[in-house]
Every structure is written in structure tokens, then in C-alpha cells.
mmCIF file of C-alpha atoms and ligand atoms in Angstrom:
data_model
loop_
_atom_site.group_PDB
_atom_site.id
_atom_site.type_symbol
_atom_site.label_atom_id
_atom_site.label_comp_id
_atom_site.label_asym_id
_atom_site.label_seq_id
_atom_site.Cartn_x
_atom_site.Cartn_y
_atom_site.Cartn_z
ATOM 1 C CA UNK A 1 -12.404 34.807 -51.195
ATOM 2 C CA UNK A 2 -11.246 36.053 -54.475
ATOM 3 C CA UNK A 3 -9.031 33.494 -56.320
ATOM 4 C CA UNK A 4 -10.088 31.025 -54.199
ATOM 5 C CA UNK A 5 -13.059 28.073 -54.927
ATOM 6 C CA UNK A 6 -15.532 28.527 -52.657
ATOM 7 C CA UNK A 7 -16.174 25.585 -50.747
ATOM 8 C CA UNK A 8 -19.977 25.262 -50.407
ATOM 9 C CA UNK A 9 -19.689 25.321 -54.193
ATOM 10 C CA UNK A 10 -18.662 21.654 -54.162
ATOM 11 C CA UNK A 11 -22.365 20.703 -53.039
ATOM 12 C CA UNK A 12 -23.135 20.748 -57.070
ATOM 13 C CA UNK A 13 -20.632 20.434 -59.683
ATOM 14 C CA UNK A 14 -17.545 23.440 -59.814
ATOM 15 C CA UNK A 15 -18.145 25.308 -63.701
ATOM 16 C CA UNK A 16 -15.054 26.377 -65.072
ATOM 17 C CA UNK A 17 -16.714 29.567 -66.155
ATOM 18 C CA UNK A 18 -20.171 31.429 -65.284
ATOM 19 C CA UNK A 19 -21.780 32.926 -62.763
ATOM 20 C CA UNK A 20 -22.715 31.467 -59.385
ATOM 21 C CA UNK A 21 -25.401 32.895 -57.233
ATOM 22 C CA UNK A 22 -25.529 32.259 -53.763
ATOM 23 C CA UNK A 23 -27.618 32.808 -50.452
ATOM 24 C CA UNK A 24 -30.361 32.590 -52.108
ATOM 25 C CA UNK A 25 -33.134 32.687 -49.653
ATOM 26 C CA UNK A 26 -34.460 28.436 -49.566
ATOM 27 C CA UNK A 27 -37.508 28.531 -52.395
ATOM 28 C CA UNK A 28 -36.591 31.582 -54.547
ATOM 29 C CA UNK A 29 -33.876 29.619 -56.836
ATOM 30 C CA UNK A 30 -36.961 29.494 -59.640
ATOM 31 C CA UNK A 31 -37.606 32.887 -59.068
ATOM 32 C CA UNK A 32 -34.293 34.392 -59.811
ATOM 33 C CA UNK A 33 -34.514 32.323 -63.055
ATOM 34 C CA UNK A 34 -37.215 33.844 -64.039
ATOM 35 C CA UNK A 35 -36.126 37.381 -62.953
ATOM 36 C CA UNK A 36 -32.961 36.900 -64.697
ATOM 37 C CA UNK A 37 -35.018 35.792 -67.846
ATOM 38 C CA UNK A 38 -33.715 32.051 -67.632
ATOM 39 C CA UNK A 39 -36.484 29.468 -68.521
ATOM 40 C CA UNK A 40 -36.830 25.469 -69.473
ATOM 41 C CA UNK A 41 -35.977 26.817 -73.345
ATOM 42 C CA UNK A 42 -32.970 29.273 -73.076
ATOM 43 C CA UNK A 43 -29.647 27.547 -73.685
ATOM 44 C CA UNK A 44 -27.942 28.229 -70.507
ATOM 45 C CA UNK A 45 -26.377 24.995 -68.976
ATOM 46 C CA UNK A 46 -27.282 25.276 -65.520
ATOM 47 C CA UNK A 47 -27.210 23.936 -62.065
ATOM 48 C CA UNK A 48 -29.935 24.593 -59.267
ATOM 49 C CA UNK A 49 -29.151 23.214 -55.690
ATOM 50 C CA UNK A 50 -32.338 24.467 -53.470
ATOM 51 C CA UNK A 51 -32.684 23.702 -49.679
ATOM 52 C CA UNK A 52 -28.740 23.419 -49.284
ATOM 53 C CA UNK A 53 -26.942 23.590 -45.731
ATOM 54 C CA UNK A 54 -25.615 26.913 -44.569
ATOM 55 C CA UNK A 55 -23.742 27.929 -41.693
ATOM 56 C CA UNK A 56 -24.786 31.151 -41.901
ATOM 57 C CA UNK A 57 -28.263 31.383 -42.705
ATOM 58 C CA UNK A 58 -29.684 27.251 -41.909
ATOM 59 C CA UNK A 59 -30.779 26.957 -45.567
ATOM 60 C CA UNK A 60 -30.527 28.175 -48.986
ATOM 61 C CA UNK A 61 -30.337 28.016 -52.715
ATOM 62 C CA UNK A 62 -27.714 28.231 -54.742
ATOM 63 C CA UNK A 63 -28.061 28.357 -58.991
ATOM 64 C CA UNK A 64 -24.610 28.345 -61.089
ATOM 65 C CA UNK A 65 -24.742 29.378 -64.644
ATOM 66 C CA UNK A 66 -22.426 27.927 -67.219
ATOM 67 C CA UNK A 67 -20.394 30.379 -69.901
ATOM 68 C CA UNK A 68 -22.518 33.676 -68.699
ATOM 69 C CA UNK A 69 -21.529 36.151 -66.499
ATOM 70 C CA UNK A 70 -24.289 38.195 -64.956
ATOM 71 C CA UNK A 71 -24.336 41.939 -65.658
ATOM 72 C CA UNK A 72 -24.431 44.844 -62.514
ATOM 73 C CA UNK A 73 -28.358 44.859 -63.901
ATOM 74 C CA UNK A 74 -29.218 41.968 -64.229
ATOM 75 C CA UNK A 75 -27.657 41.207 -61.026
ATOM 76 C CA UNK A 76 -29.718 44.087 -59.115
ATOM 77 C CA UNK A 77 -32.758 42.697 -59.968
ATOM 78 C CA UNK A 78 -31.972 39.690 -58.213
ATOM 79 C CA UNK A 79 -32.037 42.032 -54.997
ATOM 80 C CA UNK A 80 -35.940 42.625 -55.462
ATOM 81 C CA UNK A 81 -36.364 38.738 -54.305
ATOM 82 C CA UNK A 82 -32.791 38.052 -52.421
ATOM 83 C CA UNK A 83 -31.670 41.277 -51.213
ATOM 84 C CA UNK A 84 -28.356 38.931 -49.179
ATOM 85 C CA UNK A 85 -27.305 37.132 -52.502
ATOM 86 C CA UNK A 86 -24.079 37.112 -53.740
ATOM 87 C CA UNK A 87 -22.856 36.679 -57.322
ATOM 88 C CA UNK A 88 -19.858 34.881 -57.520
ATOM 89 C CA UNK A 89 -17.752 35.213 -61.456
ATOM 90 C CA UNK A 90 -15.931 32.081 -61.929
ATOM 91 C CA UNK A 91 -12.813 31.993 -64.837
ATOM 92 C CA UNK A 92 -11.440 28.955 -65.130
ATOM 93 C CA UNK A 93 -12.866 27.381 -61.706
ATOM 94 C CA UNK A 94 -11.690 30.309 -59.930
ATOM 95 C CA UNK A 95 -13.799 33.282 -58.133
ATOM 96 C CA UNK A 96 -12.779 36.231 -60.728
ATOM 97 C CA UNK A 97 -15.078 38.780 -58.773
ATOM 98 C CA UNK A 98 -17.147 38.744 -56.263
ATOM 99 C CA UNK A 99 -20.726 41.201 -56.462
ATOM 100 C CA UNK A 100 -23.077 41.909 -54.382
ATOM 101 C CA UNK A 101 -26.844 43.000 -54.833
ATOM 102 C CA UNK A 102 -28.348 46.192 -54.553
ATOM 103 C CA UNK A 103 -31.869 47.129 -55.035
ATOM 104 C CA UNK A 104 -32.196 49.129 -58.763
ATOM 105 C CA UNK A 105 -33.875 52.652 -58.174
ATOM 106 C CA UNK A 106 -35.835 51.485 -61.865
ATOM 107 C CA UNK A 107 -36.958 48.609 -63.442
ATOM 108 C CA UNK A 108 -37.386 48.619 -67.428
ATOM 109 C CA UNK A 109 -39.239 45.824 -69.044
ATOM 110 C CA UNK A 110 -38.714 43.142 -65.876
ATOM 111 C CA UNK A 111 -42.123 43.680 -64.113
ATOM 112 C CA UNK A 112 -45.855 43.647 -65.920
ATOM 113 C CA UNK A 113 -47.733 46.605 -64.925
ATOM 114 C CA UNK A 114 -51.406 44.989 -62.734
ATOM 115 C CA UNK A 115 -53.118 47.742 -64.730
ATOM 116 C CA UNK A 116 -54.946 46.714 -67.461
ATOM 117 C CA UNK A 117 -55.549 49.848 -69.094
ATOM 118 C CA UNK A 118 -51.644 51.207 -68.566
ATOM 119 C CA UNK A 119 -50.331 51.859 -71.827
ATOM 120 C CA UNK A 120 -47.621 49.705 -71.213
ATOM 121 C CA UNK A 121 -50.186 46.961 -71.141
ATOM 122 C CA UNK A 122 -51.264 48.441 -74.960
ATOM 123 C CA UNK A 123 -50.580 47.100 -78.542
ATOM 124 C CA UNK A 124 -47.966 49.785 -78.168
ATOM 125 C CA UNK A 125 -44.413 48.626 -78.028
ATOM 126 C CA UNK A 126 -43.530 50.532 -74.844
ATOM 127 C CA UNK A 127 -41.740 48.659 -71.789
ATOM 128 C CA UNK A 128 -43.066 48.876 -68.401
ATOM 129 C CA UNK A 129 -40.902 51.031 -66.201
ATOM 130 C CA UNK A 130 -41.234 51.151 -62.442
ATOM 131 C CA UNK A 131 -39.803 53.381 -59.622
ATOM 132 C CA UNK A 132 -38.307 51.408 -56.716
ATOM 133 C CA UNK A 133 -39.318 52.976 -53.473
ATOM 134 C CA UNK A 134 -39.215 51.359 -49.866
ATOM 135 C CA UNK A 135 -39.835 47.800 -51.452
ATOM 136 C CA UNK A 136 -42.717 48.931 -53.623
ATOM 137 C CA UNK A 137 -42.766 49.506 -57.426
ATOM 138 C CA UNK A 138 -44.364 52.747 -58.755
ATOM 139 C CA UNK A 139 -45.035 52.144 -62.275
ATOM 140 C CA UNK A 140 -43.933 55.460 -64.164
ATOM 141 C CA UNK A 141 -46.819 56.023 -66.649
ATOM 142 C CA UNK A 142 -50.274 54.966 -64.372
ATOM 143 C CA UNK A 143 -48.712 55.671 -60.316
ATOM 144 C CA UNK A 144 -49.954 51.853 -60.106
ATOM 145 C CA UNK A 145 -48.162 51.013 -56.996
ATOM 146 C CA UNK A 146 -47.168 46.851 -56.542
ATOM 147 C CA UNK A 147 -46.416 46.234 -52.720
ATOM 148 C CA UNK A 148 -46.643 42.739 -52.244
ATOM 149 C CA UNK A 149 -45.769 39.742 -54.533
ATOM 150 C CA UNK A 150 -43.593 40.829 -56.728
ATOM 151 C CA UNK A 151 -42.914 37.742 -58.527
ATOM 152 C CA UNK A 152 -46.104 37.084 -60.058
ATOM 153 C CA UNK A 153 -45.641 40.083 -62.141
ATOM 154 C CA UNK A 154 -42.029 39.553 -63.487
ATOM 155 C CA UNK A 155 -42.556 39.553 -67.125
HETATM 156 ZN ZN1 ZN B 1 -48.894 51.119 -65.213
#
């Protein structure tokens, strides 16, 4: 695929340079905004396409970021919600690299710790940091253990 415009891409307008995430599972699109930090008052020019045609998987979501290209991190944390996406780097219209995602083993400042009385939930300035194990997060300071739901707690 490298070097070559995907073609599923044409369902919403081709960027000439960004970051494309695709097979998305349908529904999460919002999600990975969120998870990538991405909201209604960041600058990114974006694209979401949710509930699109696939011939592999019936049905997905697809979001394409203008003039940004995703870092391996950022990109991992993607996997937490849509462990089969796959990050496309476009330069100049073209696919530039191709990533996949892999679950992080940590999580620094991406996830709110459910504990109230965690001291990353104190007037202290210290980030949450969780421990990625079978699909749960372990938060590192209180052994609070999320299992289910993820998304509500994404900072
Ligand atoms: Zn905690």
C-alpha cells in the first residue's frame, strides 16, 4: 500500500498531508478524538466519516487529520479502544508509512484515576499513570484497577 492512495480514502476528501486513521470500530471515531486529545477547540482541520462501508469488517470509522502526523504514542493509545486500527501518514496525498496499533504497557496522564482520594486526583501536580495488563489499567500509586469502560475516564 505504501506510495499508493488508498482507495476507501476517497469516501471523504484525500489531505495532502496528516494522518489518517482507519478501521476504526463503527461508533468509536469520537472516542479516539478524545484519546488523542482532539476536541471542538483544538485547531486541527479534520475529517470524521463514521458508519462507512468495509469489505472487511461491514462497517467502520475512519477520522483524517490535516498537517499532523500521529506519534508511535499517541498512536498506541488508540489501541486501548481500536486494537485493528491502522494509521495511515499521508505526504503530499501519498501513504508515507503505514503503522499499526499496539496496546502501551503504561499510560501517563491519558486516563483519570476512579479514586477519589489517589494522589493523582490531589492539588498535587502529579499525572496519573496506569499499568496495562490483560485489558485492565492498574493505576501505579492506589492498585485501583479500571476493567470496563475505559473511555469515560480518558482525561
Ligand atoms: Zn489511583
Amino acid at each position: 500500500m505504501i506510495g499508493k492512495i488508498p482507495e476507501e480514502g476517497l469516501m471523504i476528501r484525500p489531505i495532502r498531508d496528516g494522518t489518517v486513521i482507519d478501521h476504526i470500530p463503527p461508533g468509536e471515531a469520537f472516542h479516539v478524538l478524545r484519546i488523542l486529545g482532539i476536541t471542538g477547540t483544538t485547531s486541527e482541520c479534520l475529517s470524521v466519516a463514521t458508519n462507512v462501508e468495509s469489505k472487511v469488517s461491514g462497517c467502520k470509522d475512519i477520522v483524517k487529520i490535516s498537517n499532523r502526523e500521529l506519534k508511535k504514542e499517541e498512536v498506541d493509545r488508540i489501541a486501548l479502544i481500536a486494537p485493528k486500527a491502522t494509521i495511515n501518514i499521508i505526504r503530499n496525498f501519498r501513504v508515507a508509512d503505514k503503522l499499526s496499533v499496539h496496546i502501551p504497557k503504561r499510560l501517563t496522564g491519558v486516563i483519570k484515576c476512579p479514586n477519589p482520594g489517589c494522589i493523582s486526583n490531589s492539588d498535587e501536580p502529579i499525572p496519573s499513570k496506569f499499568k496495562v495488563e490483560n485489558g485492565t489499567l492498574r493505576c501505579h500509586y492506589c492498585d485501583n484497577v479500571i476493567t470496563r469502560d475505559i473511555v469515560s475516564y480518558i482525561i
